[in-house]
CSV table of C-alpha atoms in Angstrom, one decimal:
chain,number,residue,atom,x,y,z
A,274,UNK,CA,-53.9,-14.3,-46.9
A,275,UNK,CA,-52.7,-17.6,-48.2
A,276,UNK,CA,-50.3,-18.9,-46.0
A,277,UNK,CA,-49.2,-18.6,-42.3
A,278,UNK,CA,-46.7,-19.8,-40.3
A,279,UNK,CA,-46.9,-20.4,-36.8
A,280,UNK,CA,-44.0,-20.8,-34.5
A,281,UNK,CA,-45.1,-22.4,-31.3
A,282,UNK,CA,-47.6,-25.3,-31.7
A,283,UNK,CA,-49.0,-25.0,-27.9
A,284,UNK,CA,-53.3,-23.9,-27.2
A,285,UNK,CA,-52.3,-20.8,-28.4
A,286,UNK,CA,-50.8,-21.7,-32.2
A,287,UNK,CA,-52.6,-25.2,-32.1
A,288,UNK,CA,-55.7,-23.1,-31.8
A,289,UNK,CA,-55.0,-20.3,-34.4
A,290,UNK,CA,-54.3,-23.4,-36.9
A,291,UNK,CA,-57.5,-24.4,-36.4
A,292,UNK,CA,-59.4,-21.0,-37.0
A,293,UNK,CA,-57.4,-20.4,-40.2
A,294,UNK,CA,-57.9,-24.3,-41.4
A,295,UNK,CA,-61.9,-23.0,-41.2
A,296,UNK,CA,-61.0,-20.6,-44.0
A,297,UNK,CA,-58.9,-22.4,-46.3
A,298,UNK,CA,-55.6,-21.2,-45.4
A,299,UNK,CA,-52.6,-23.2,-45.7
A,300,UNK,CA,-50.7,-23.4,-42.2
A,301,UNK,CA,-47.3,-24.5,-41.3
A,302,UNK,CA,-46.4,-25.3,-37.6
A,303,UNK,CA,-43.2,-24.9,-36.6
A,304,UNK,CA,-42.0,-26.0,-33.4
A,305,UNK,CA,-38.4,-27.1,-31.5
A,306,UNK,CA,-40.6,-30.0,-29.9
A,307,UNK,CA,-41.3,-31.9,-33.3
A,308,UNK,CA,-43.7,-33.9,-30.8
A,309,UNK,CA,-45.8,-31.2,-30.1
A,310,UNK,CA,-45.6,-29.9,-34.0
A,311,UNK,CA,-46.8,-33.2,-35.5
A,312,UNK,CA,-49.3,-33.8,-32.6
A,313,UNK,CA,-51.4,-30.0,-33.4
A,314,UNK,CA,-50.9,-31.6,-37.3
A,315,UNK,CA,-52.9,-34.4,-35.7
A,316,UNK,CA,-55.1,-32.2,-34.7
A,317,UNK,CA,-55.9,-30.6,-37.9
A,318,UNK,CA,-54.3,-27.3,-37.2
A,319,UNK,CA,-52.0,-27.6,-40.2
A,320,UNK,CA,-49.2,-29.3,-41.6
A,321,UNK,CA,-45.4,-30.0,-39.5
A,322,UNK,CA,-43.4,-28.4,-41.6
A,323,UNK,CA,-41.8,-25.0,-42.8
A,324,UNK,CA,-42.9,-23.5,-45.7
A,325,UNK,CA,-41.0,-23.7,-49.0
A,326,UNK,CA,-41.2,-19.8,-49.0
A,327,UNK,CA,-42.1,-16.9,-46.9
A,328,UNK,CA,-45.7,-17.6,-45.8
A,329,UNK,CA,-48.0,-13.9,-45.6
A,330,UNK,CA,-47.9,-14.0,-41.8
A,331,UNK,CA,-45.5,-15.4,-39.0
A,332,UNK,CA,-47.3,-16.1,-36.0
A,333,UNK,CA,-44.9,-16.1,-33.4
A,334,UNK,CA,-47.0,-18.0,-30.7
A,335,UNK,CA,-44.1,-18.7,-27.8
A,336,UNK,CA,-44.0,-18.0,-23.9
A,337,UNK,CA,-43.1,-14.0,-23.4
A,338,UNK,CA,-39.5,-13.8,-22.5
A,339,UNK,CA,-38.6,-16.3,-25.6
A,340,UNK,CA,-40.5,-14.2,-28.3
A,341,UNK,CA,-37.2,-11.6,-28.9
A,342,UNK,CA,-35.0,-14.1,-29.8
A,343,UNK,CA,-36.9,-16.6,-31.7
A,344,UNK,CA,-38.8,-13.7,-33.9
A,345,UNK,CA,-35.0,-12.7,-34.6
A,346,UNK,CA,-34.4,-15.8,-35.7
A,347,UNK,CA,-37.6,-16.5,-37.9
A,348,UNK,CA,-36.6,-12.9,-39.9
A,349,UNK,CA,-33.0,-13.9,-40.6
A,350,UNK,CA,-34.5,-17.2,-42.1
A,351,UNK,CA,-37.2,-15.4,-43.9
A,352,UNK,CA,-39.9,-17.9,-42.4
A,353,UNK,CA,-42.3,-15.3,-43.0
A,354,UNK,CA,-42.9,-11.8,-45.0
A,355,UNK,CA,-44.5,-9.9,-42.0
A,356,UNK,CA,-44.8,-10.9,-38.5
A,357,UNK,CA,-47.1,-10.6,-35.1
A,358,UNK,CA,-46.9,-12.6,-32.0
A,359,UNK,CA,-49.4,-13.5,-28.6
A,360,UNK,CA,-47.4,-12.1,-25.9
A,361,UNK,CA,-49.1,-10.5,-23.2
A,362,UNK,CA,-47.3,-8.0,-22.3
A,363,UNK,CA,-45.8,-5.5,-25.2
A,364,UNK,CA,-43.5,-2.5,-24.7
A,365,UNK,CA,-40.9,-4.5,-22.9
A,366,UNK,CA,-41.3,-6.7,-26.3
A,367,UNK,CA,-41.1,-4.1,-28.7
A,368,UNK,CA,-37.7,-3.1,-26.9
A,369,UNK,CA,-36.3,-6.2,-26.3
A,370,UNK,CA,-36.9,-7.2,-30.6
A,371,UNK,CA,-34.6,-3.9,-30.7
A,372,UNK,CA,-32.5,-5.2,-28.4
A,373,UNK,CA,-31.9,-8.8,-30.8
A,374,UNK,CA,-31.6,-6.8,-34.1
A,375,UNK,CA,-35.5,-7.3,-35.5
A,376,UNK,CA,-36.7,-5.3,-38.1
A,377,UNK,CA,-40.3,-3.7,-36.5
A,378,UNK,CA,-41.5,-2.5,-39.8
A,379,UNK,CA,-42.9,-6.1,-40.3
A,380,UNK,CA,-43.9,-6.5,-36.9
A,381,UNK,CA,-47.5,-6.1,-35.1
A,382,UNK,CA,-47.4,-7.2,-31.8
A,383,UNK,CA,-50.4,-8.8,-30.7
A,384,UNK,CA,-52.0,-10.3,-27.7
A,385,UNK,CA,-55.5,-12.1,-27.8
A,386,UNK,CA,-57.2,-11.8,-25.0
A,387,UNK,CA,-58.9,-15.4,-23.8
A,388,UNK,CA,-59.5,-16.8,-20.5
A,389,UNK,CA,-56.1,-18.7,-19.4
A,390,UNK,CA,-58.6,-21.6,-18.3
A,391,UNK,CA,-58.5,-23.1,-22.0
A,392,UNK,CA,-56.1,-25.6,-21.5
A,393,UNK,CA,-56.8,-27.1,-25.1
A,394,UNK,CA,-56.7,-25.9,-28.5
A,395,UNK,CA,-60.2,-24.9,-30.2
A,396,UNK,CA,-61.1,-23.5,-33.5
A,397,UNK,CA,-63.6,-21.3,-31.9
A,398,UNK,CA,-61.1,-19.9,-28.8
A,399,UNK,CA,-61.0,-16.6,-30.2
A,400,UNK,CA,-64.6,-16.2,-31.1
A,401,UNK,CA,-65.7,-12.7,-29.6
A,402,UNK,CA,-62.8,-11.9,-28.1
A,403,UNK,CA,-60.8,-8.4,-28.1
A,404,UNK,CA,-57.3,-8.9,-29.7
A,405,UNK,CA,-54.8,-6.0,-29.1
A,406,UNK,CA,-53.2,-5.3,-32.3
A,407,UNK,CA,-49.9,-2.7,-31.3
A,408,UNK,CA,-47.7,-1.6,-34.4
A,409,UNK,CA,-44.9,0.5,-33.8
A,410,UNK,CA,-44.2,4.0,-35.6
A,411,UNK,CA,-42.1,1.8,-38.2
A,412,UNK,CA,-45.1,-0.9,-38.9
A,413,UNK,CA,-45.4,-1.3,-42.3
A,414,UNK,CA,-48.8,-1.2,-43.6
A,415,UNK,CA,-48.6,-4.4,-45.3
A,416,UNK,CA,-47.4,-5.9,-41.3
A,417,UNK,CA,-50.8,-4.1,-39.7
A,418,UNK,CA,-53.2,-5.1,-42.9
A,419,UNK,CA,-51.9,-9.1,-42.8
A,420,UNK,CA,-51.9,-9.0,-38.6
A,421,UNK,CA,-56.0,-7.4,-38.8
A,422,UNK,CA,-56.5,-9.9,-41.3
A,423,UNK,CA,-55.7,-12.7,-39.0
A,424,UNK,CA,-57.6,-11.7,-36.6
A,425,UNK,CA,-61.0,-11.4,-38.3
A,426,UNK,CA,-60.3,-14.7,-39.6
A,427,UNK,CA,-59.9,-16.0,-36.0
A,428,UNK,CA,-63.2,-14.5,-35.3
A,429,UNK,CA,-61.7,-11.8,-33.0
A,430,UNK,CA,-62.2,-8.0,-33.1
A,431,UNK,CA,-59.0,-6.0,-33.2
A,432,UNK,CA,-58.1,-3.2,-30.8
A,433,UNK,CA,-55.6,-0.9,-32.1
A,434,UNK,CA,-53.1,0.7,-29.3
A,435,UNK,CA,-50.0,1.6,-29.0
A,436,UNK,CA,-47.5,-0.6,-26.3
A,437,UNK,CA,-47.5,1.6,-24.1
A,438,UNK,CA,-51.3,2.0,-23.5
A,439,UNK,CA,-52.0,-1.5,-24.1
A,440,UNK,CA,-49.6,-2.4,-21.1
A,441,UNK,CA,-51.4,0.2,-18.8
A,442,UNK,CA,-54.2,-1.5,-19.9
A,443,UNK,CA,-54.1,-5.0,-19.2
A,444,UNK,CA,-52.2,-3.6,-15.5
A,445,UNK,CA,-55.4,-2.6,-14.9
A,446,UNK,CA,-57.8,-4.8,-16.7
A,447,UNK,CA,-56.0,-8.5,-15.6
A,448,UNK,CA,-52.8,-8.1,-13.9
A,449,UNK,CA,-53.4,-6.3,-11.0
A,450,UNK,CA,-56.5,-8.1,-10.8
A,451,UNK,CA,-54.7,-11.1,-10.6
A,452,UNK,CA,-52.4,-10.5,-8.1
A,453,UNK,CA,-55.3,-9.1,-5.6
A,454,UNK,CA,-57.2,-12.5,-6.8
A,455,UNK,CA,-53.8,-14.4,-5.7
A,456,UNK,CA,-53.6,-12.3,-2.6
A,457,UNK,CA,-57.4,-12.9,-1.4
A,458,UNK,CA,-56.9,-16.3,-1.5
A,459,UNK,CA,-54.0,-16.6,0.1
A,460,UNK,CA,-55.1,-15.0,3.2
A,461,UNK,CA,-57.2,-18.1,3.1
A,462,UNK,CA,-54.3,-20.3,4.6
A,463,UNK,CA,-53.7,-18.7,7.6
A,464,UNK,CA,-57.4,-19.0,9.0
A,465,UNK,CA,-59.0,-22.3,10.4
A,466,UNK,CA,-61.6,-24.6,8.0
A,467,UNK,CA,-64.2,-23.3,9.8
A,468,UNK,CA,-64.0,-19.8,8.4
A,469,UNK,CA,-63.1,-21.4,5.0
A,470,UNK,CA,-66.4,-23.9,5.4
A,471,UNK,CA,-68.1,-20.8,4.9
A,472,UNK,CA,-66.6,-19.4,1.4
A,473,UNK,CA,-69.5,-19.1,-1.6
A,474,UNK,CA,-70.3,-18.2,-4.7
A,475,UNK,CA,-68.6,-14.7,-4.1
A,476,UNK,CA,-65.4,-15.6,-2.8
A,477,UNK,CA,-64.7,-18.2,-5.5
A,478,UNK,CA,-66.0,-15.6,-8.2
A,479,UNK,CA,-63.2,-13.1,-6.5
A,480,UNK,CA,-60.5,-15.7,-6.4
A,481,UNK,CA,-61.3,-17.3,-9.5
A,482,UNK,CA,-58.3,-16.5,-11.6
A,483,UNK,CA,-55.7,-17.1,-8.6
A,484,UNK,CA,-55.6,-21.0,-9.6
A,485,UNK,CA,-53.0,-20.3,-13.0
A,486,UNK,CA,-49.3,-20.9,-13.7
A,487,UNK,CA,-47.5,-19.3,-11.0
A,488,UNK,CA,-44.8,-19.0,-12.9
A,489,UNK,CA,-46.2,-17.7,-16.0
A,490,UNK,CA,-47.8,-15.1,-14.0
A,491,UNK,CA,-44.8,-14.3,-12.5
A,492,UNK,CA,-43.4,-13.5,-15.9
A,493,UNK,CA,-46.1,-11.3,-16.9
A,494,UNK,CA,-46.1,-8.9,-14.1
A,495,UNK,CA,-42.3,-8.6,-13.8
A,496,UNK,CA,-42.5,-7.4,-16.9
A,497,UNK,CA,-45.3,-5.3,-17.2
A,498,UNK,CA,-44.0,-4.3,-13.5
A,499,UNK,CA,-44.4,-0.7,-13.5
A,500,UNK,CA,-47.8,-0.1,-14.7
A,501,UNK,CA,-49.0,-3.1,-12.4
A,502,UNK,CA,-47.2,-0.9,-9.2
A,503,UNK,CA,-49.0,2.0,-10.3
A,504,UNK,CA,-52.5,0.1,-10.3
A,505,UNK,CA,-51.5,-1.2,-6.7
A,506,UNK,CA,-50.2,2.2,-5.7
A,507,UNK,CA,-53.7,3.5,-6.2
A,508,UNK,CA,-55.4,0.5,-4.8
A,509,UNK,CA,-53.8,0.6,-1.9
A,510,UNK,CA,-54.5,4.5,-1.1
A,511,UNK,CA,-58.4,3.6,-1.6
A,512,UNK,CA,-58.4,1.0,0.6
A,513,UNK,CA,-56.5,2.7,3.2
A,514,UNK,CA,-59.0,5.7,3.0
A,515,UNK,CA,-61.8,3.2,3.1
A,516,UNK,CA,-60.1,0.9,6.6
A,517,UNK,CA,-59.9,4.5,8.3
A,518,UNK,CA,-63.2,5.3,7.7
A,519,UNK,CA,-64.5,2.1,8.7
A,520,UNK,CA,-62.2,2.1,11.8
A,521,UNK,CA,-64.1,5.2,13.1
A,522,UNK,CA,-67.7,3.5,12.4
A,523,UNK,CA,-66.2,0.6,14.8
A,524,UNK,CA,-65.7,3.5,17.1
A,525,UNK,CA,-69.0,5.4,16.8
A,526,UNK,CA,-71.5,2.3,15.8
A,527,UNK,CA,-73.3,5.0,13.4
A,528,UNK,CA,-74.3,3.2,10.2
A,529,UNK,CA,-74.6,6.2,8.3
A,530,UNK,CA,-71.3,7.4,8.9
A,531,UNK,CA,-69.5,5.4,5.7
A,532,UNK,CA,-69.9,7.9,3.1
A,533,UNK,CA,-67.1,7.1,0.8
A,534,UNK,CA,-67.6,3.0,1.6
A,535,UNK,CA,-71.3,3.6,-0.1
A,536,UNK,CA,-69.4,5.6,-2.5
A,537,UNK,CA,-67.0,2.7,-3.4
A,538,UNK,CA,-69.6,0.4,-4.2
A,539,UNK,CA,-71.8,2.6,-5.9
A,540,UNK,CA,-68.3,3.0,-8.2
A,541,UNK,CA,-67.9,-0.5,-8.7
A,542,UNK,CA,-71.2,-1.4,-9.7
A,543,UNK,CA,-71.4,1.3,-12.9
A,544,UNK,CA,-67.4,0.4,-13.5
A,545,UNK,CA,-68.4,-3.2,-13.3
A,546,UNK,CA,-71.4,-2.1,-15.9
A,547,UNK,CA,-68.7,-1.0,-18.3
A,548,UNK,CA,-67.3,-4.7,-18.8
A,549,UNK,CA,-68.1,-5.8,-22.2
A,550,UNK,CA,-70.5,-8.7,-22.7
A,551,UNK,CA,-69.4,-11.7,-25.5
A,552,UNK,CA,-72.2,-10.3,-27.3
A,553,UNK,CA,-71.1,-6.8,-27.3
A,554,UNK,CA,-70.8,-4.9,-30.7
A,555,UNK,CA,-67.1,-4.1,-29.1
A,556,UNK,CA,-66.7,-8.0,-29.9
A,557,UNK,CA,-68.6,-8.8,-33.0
């Protein structure tokens, strides 16, 4: 891989620049805010400009519901030979690129998966992370060797799924997550500071990715809507299971009534086990 060039100069593409610079590749950044373009250039993360000729990769690094269109676009002007983009959500992608006439063979969608805290770009953002790779039945193999290519040279490891299953996935991995994070803290509001005076450690460690974009959020789960509802959906039976029983030890006072509450945390503390550490070979 020689060239690459990204479409979307924000952390994201700034920050992908800046891994590939590492490795000698020439980068183009390509952006409708010729600000923000020249200002990753600033940056180091490559040069302002198109390329003279299709580049090896097209990164298309712009917010979810604007990744259709503009990817249609980039083909028809041949910015690039193959193509992969950041969104985090991908079937609904996938059809939507249908939908605006792309060709999939050249396309891999992608979606590296880094804490939405990093509000600047960084050569080393990806270092260690899982990046879900998803080709479609009509990828080309050129499209899937250039997109895992990328990757490695961002330091990432590649997980290879198909949009369907990567959408289940992050449902239940970060987006129905988020939301119960949101609605934990919420409920926060409605009770007087001196219940609040007594949050810790715990509580902010629950509620600690309620603080992003609303709006971006928003996005995501709307479109990743049914696999999110089916994560709630199954939530939701748990913890009504788990308020009955606890009702009835109210009623009683016998401690060793809640069998499935010491089930429930005996669950989450070998599912919690299963998290991957940075330093997992699943990352390196």
């Amino acid at each position: 891989m020689r060239t690459v060039a990204i479409v979307g100069a924000g952390v994201i593409g700034c920050s992908v620049g800046l891994a590939l610079r590492r490795h000698g590749v020439v980068t183009y950044l390509i952006d409708t805010d010729a600000g923000a373009a020249r200002a990753a250039e600033d940056r180091g993360a490559g040069i302002a400009a198109e390329p003279a000729g299709p580049a090896d990769i097209g990164v298309i690094a712009v917010p979810h519901g604007r990744v259709a269109p503009v990817l249609a676009e980039h083909q028809k002007r041949g910015t690039a030979r193959v193509y992969t983009d950041v969104s985090g959500v991908k079937a609904p992608l996938h059809r939507e690129a249908l939908a605006h006439g792309c060709d999939l063979s050249t396309l891999v969608g992608g979606h590296p998966v880094v804490s939405d805290g990093a509000t600047e770009p960084r050569e080393d953002l990806f270092e260690g992370c899982p990046w879900a790779l998803t080709p479609s039945e009509s990828t080309e193999m050129l499209a899937l060797n250039h997109a895992l290519e990328l990757v490695a040279l961002c330091g990432a490891a590649s997980v290879l799924l198909d949009p369907e299953a990567h959408d289940r996935a992050v449902a239940l991995v970060s987006h129905a997550p988020r939301l119960l994070a949101s609605l934990a803290a919420a409920r926060l509001l409605d009770e007087d500071e001196s219940a609040v005076r007594l949050a810790g450690q715990d509580l902010r460690d629950v509620t600690g990715t309620a603080g992003g974009d609303p709006e971006l959020w928003a996005e995501l789960l709307t479109a990743n809507a049914g696999p999110v509802a089916d994560q709630l959906d199954g939530w939701a039976v748990q913890a009504r299971t788990l308020a009955r029983e606890l009702r009835g030890v109210a009623r009683s006072g016998d401690a060793a009534r809640p069998v499935l509450l010491r089930e429930a945390l005996r669950h989450g503390a070998a599912g919690r086990a299963r998290i991957p550490r940075p330093w997992d070979p699943l990352h390196t």
